[in-house]
Short mmCIF file of C-alpha atoms in Angstrom, two decimals:
data_model
loop_
_atom_site.label_atom_id
_atom_site.label_comp_id
_atom_site.label_asym_id
_atom_site.label_seq_id
_atom_site.Cartn_x
_atom_site.Cartn_y
_atom_site.Cartn_z
CA ASP A 1 -6.93 -13.20 -12.80
CA ALA A 2 -9.40 -10.54 -11.66
CA GLY A 3 -7.23 -9.14 -8.90
CA VAL A 4 -8.66 -7.64 -5.73
CA ILE A 5 -12.11 -6.19 -6.35
CA GLN A 6 -13.53 -3.27 -4.39
CA SER A 7 -16.91 -1.63 -4.54
CA PRO A 8 -18.09 1.00 -4.83
CA ARG A 9 -15.22 2.89 -6.48
CA HIS A 10 -16.65 6.21 -5.33
CA GLU A 11 -19.00 7.00 -2.49
CA VAL A 12 -20.40 10.38 -1.53
CA THR A 13 -22.52 10.52 1.58
CA GLU A 14 -23.72 12.96 4.19
CA MET A 15 -22.41 13.15 7.70
CA GLY A 16 -24.21 10.73 9.99
CA GLN A 17 -25.00 8.18 7.31
CA GLU A 18 -23.81 4.58 7.35
CA VAL A 19 -21.23 3.61 4.75
CA THR A 20 -20.30 0.08 3.74
CA LEU A 21 -17.25 -0.68 1.64
CA ARG A 22 -16.79 -4.10 0.07
CA CYS A 23 -13.80 -6.19 -0.92
CA LYS A 24 -13.29 -9.48 -2.73
CA PRO A 25 -9.72 -10.77 -2.30
CA ILE A 26 -7.83 -12.80 -4.85
CA SER A 27 -8.98 -16.41 -4.84
CA GLY A 28 -6.71 -18.56 -2.70
CA HIS A 29 -5.34 -15.68 -0.65
CA ASN A 30 -5.90 -16.18 3.05
CA SER A 31 -4.88 -12.79 4.41
CA LEU A 32 -6.77 -9.54 3.89
CA PHE A 33 -5.93 -5.98 4.86
CA TRP A 34 -7.89 -2.73 4.95
CA TYR A 35 -5.93 0.51 4.56
CA ARG A 36 -6.85 4.17 4.55
CA GLN A 37 -4.93 6.75 2.53
CA THR A 38 -5.05 10.49 3.19
CA MET A 39 -2.76 13.34 2.26
CA MET A 40 -2.05 14.11 5.89
CA ARG A 41 -1.39 10.62 7.22
CA GLY A 42 -0.40 8.60 4.15
CA LEU A 43 -1.28 4.90 4.15
CA GLU A 44 -2.54 3.48 7.42
CA LEU A 45 -3.37 -0.14 8.19
CA LEU A 46 -6.83 -0.34 9.71
CA ILE A 47 -7.31 -4.07 10.22
CA TYR A 48 -5.77 -7.41 9.21
CA PHE A 49 -7.59 -10.73 8.79
CA ASN A 50 -5.96 -14.15 8.51
CA ASN A 51 -8.16 -17.08 7.52
CA ASN A 52 -11.21 -14.85 8.02
CA VAL A 53 -10.27 -14.06 11.62
CA PRO A 54 -9.40 -10.50 12.68
CA ILE A 55 -5.84 -10.60 13.97
CA ASP A 56 -5.02 -6.95 14.48
CA ASP A 57 -7.58 -4.15 14.56
CA SER A 58 -5.41 -1.68 16.43
CA GLY A 59 -5.51 0.70 13.48
CA MET A 60 -9.28 1.06 13.49
CA PRO A 61 -9.78 4.72 14.42
CA GLU A 62 -12.72 4.34 16.77
CA ASP A 63 -15.88 2.41 17.47
CA ARG A 64 -17.60 3.95 14.48
CA PHE A 65 -15.49 1.65 12.31
CA SER A 66 -16.12 -2.08 12.06
CA ALA A 67 -14.96 -4.79 9.68
CA LYS A 68 -16.10 -8.31 8.98
CA MET A 69 -14.94 -11.21 6.88
CA PRO A 70 -17.78 -13.77 6.81
CA ASN A 71 -15.97 -16.00 4.32
CA ALA A 72 -12.73 -16.28 2.38
CA SER A 73 -14.04 -14.34 -0.59
CA PHE A 74 -15.70 -11.30 0.97
CA SER A 75 -15.02 -8.57 3.50
CA THR A 76 -16.76 -5.36 4.50
CA LEU A 77 -15.65 -2.18 6.21
CA LYS A 78 -18.48 -0.22 7.79
CA ILE A 79 -18.51 3.31 9.14
CA GLN A 80 -21.49 4.29 11.26
CA PRO A 81 -22.05 7.17 11.67
CA SER A 82 -19.76 8.71 9.08
CA GLU A 83 -18.00 12.05 9.64
CA PRO A 84 -16.27 14.45 7.23
CA ARG A 85 -12.86 13.45 8.65
CA ASP A 86 -13.46 9.92 7.36
CA SER A 87 -13.08 11.21 3.81
CA ALA A 88 -10.20 9.24 2.29
CA VAL A 89 -9.36 6.49 -0.14
CA TYR A 90 -9.85 3.06 1.38
CA PHE A 91 -7.82 0.18 -0.03
CA CYS A 92 -8.21 -3.53 0.41
CA ALA A 93 -5.23 -5.84 -0.13
CA SER A 94 -4.73 -9.58 0.01
CA THR A 95 -1.79 -11.94 0.17
CA PRO A 96 -1.28 -15.71 0.11
CA SER A 97 0.15 -15.55 3.62
CA GLY A 98 0.47 -12.93 6.32
CA GLY A 99 4.21 -12.85 6.66
CA GLY A 100 6.70 -11.21 4.35
CA TYR A 101 4.86 -11.74 1.08
CA GLU A 102 3.80 -9.06 -1.30
CA GLN A 103 0.35 -7.64 -0.86
CA TYR A 104 -1.93 -7.16 -3.83
CA PHE A 105 -4.00 -4.01 -3.68
CA GLY A 106 -7.44 -3.27 -5.03
CA PRO A 107 -8.25 -0.06 -6.90
CA GLY A 108 -9.63 1.62 -3.80
CA THR A 109 -12.87 3.32 -2.79
CA ARG A 110 -12.82 7.10 -2.67
CA LEU A 111 -15.11 8.16 0.17
CA THR A 112 -16.35 11.71 0.52
CA VAL A 113 -18.41 12.62 3.56
CA THR A 114 -20.08 16.04 3.36
CA ALA B 1 11.45 -1.43 15.17
CA GLN B 2 11.33 -1.00 11.44
CA SER B 3 11.17 2.27 9.62
CA VAL B 4 11.60 3.49 6.08
CA THR B 5 12.66 6.90 4.81
CA GLN B 6 12.17 8.12 1.28
CA LEU B 7 14.67 10.88 0.92
CA ASP B 8 12.90 12.90 -1.77
CA SER B 9 9.24 13.83 -1.78
CA HIS B 10 9.42 15.01 -5.42
CA VAL B 11 11.75 14.09 -8.26
CA SER B 12 11.69 15.57 -11.77
CA VAL B 13 13.53 14.03 -14.72
CA SER B 14 13.46 14.52 -18.44
CA GLU B 15 12.12 11.77 -20.65
CA GLY B 16 14.92 9.42 -21.65
CA THR B 17 17.16 10.26 -18.67
CA PRO B 18 17.87 7.97 -15.69
CA VAL B 19 15.61 7.76 -12.67
CA LEU B 20 16.84 7.41 -9.08
CA LEU B 21 14.40 7.24 -6.17
CA ARG B 22 16.09 6.88 -2.81
CA CYS B 23 15.00 4.75 0.13
CA ASN B 24 16.69 3.99 3.43
CA TYR B 25 15.34 1.49 5.91
CA SER B 26 15.83 0.43 9.48
CA SER B 27 15.01 -3.09 10.62
CA SER B 28 15.91 -5.29 13.55
CA TYR B 29 15.55 -8.42 11.44
CA SER B 30 16.27 -9.48 7.91
CA PRO B 31 13.75 -7.35 6.07
CA SER B 32 11.63 -7.89 3.03
CA LEU B 33 11.62 -4.73 0.94
CA PHE B 34 9.22 -3.67 -1.77
CA TRP B 35 8.67 -0.84 -4.20
CA TYR B 36 5.11 -0.03 -5.22
CA VAL B 37 3.87 2.46 -7.81
CA GLN B 38 0.59 4.34 -7.62
CA HIS B 39 -0.73 6.13 -10.68
CA PRO B 40 -3.34 8.84 -10.15
CA ASN B 41 -6.64 7.46 -8.87
CA LYS B 42 -5.34 3.91 -8.98
CA GLY B 43 -4.35 1.27 -6.46
CA LEU B 44 -0.80 0.33 -5.58
CA GLN B 45 1.01 -1.95 -8.00
CA LEU B 46 4.04 -4.00 -7.01
CA LEU B 47 7.16 -3.04 -8.98
CA LEU B 48 9.65 -5.36 -7.33
CA LYS B 49 10.56 -7.08 -4.08
CA TYR B 50 13.66 -8.17 -2.16
CA THR B 51 13.44 -11.20 0.11
CA SER B 52 17.09 -12.12 0.83
CA ALA B 53 17.90 -13.70 -2.50
CA ALA B 54 19.88 -11.69 -5.06
CA THR B 55 20.71 -8.19 -3.88
CA LEU B 56 20.01 -6.70 -7.32
CA VAL B 57 16.32 -7.07 -7.98
CA LYS B 58 14.72 -6.55 -11.36
CA GLY B 59 11.11 -5.53 -11.59
CA ILE B 60 8.51 -4.62 -14.12
CA ASN B 61 8.74 -1.81 -16.68
CA GLY B 62 12.54 -1.70 -16.60
CA PHE B 63 12.89 -0.78 -12.93
CA GLU B 64 15.44 -2.35 -10.64
CA ALA B 65 16.66 -1.87 -7.09
CA GLU B 66 19.77 -2.86 -5.19
CA PHE B 67 19.71 -3.97 -1.57
CA LYS B 68 22.77 -2.60 0.24
CA LYS B 69 22.89 -3.84 3.80
CA SER B 70 25.95 -1.78 4.72
CA GLU B 71 24.16 1.39 3.68
CA THR B 72 20.67 0.21 4.74
CA SER B 73 19.43 1.38 1.36
CA PHE B 74 17.12 0.08 -1.32
CA HIS B 75 17.18 2.69 -4.06
CA LEU B 76 14.99 2.33 -7.15
CA THR B 77 16.48 3.02 -10.57
CA LYS B 78 15.56 2.99 -14.23
CA PRO B 79 17.98 3.73 -17.06
CA SER B 80 15.59 5.76 -19.18
CA ALA B 81 12.42 7.47 -17.98
CA HIS B 82 9.20 7.29 -19.95
CA MET B 83 6.26 9.65 -19.69
CA SER B 84 4.15 6.78 -18.37
CA ASP B 85 6.46 6.48 -15.34
CA ALA B 86 5.02 9.66 -13.85
CA ALA B 87 3.40 8.48 -10.62
CA GLU B 88 3.93 8.17 -6.88
CA TYR B 89 6.37 5.53 -5.66
CA PHE B 90 6.34 3.92 -2.23
CA CYS B 91 9.17 2.06 -0.55
CA VAL B 92 7.92 -0.54 1.93
CA VAL B 93 9.60 -2.69 4.58
CA SER B 94 8.18 -5.83 6.12
CA GLU B 95 9.86 -8.09 8.61
CA GLN B 96 10.79 -11.36 7.01
CA SER B 97 10.31 -13.20 10.27
CA GLY B 98 6.62 -13.48 9.60
CA THR B 99 5.20 -10.16 10.62
CA TYR B 100 2.49 -9.11 8.26
CA LYS B 101 2.78 -5.40 8.80
CA TYR B 102 3.96 -3.16 6.01
CA ILE B 103 5.78 0.02 6.96
CA PHE B 104 5.26 2.52 4.15
CA GLY B 105 7.52 5.36 3.19
CA THR B 106 5.92 8.73 2.68
CA GLY B 107 6.17 8.40 -1.08
CA THR B 108 8.11 10.08 -3.88
CA ARG B 109 6.22 11.79 -6.65
CA LEU B 110 8.03 11.35 -9.96
CA LYS B 111 7.48 13.91 -12.67
CA VAL B 112 8.70 13.20 -16.19
CA LEU B 113 9.29 16.19 -18.43
CA ALA B 114 8.91 15.98 -22.19
#
């Protein structure tokens, strides 16, 4: 069982550049979550997909952020243009179902925007 | 609305002594409750979960937690701390009625002294 896979593990980019983070959920899981973790704000839910459909994107900070899930085994989180305040660790998680079940987290992508 | 409060931001114990990490929750429904552990530069790993079965829940690595509805608590314990237990621990509440959202506590950093 490979678990949730995220890439890259580390990303350093300059302000204004486009950043794309990638996630492969656990096979058979039909719900996927993107989180952001910072010292100041802790863990924040950015967006939730169920069966590849975005259900709740109310946590997406602003229009610079977008997420897609073209199929059951792949999702992307894109930031364009990136800003220094986007520096954080971004986690992807998946679960067999959206309600009340444990979420399985990936190792995270540490993003640094200079 | 649900909420979760971790009563200690930092806890220090000596190796071989008991661990107690405190968590109180508030929920309008029958909650699902989870404890996750995060080691430095790693993702979140599920330690244990409560979903309305037995009130005493056993998890991995010797951890357990007891759901006490009258006290709205879900404290995490371990009889004997090991150096490898040093990490950050998150208490999480999720509505059992089918809501997918996790409400995270602010975390407790456990330090284990040799």
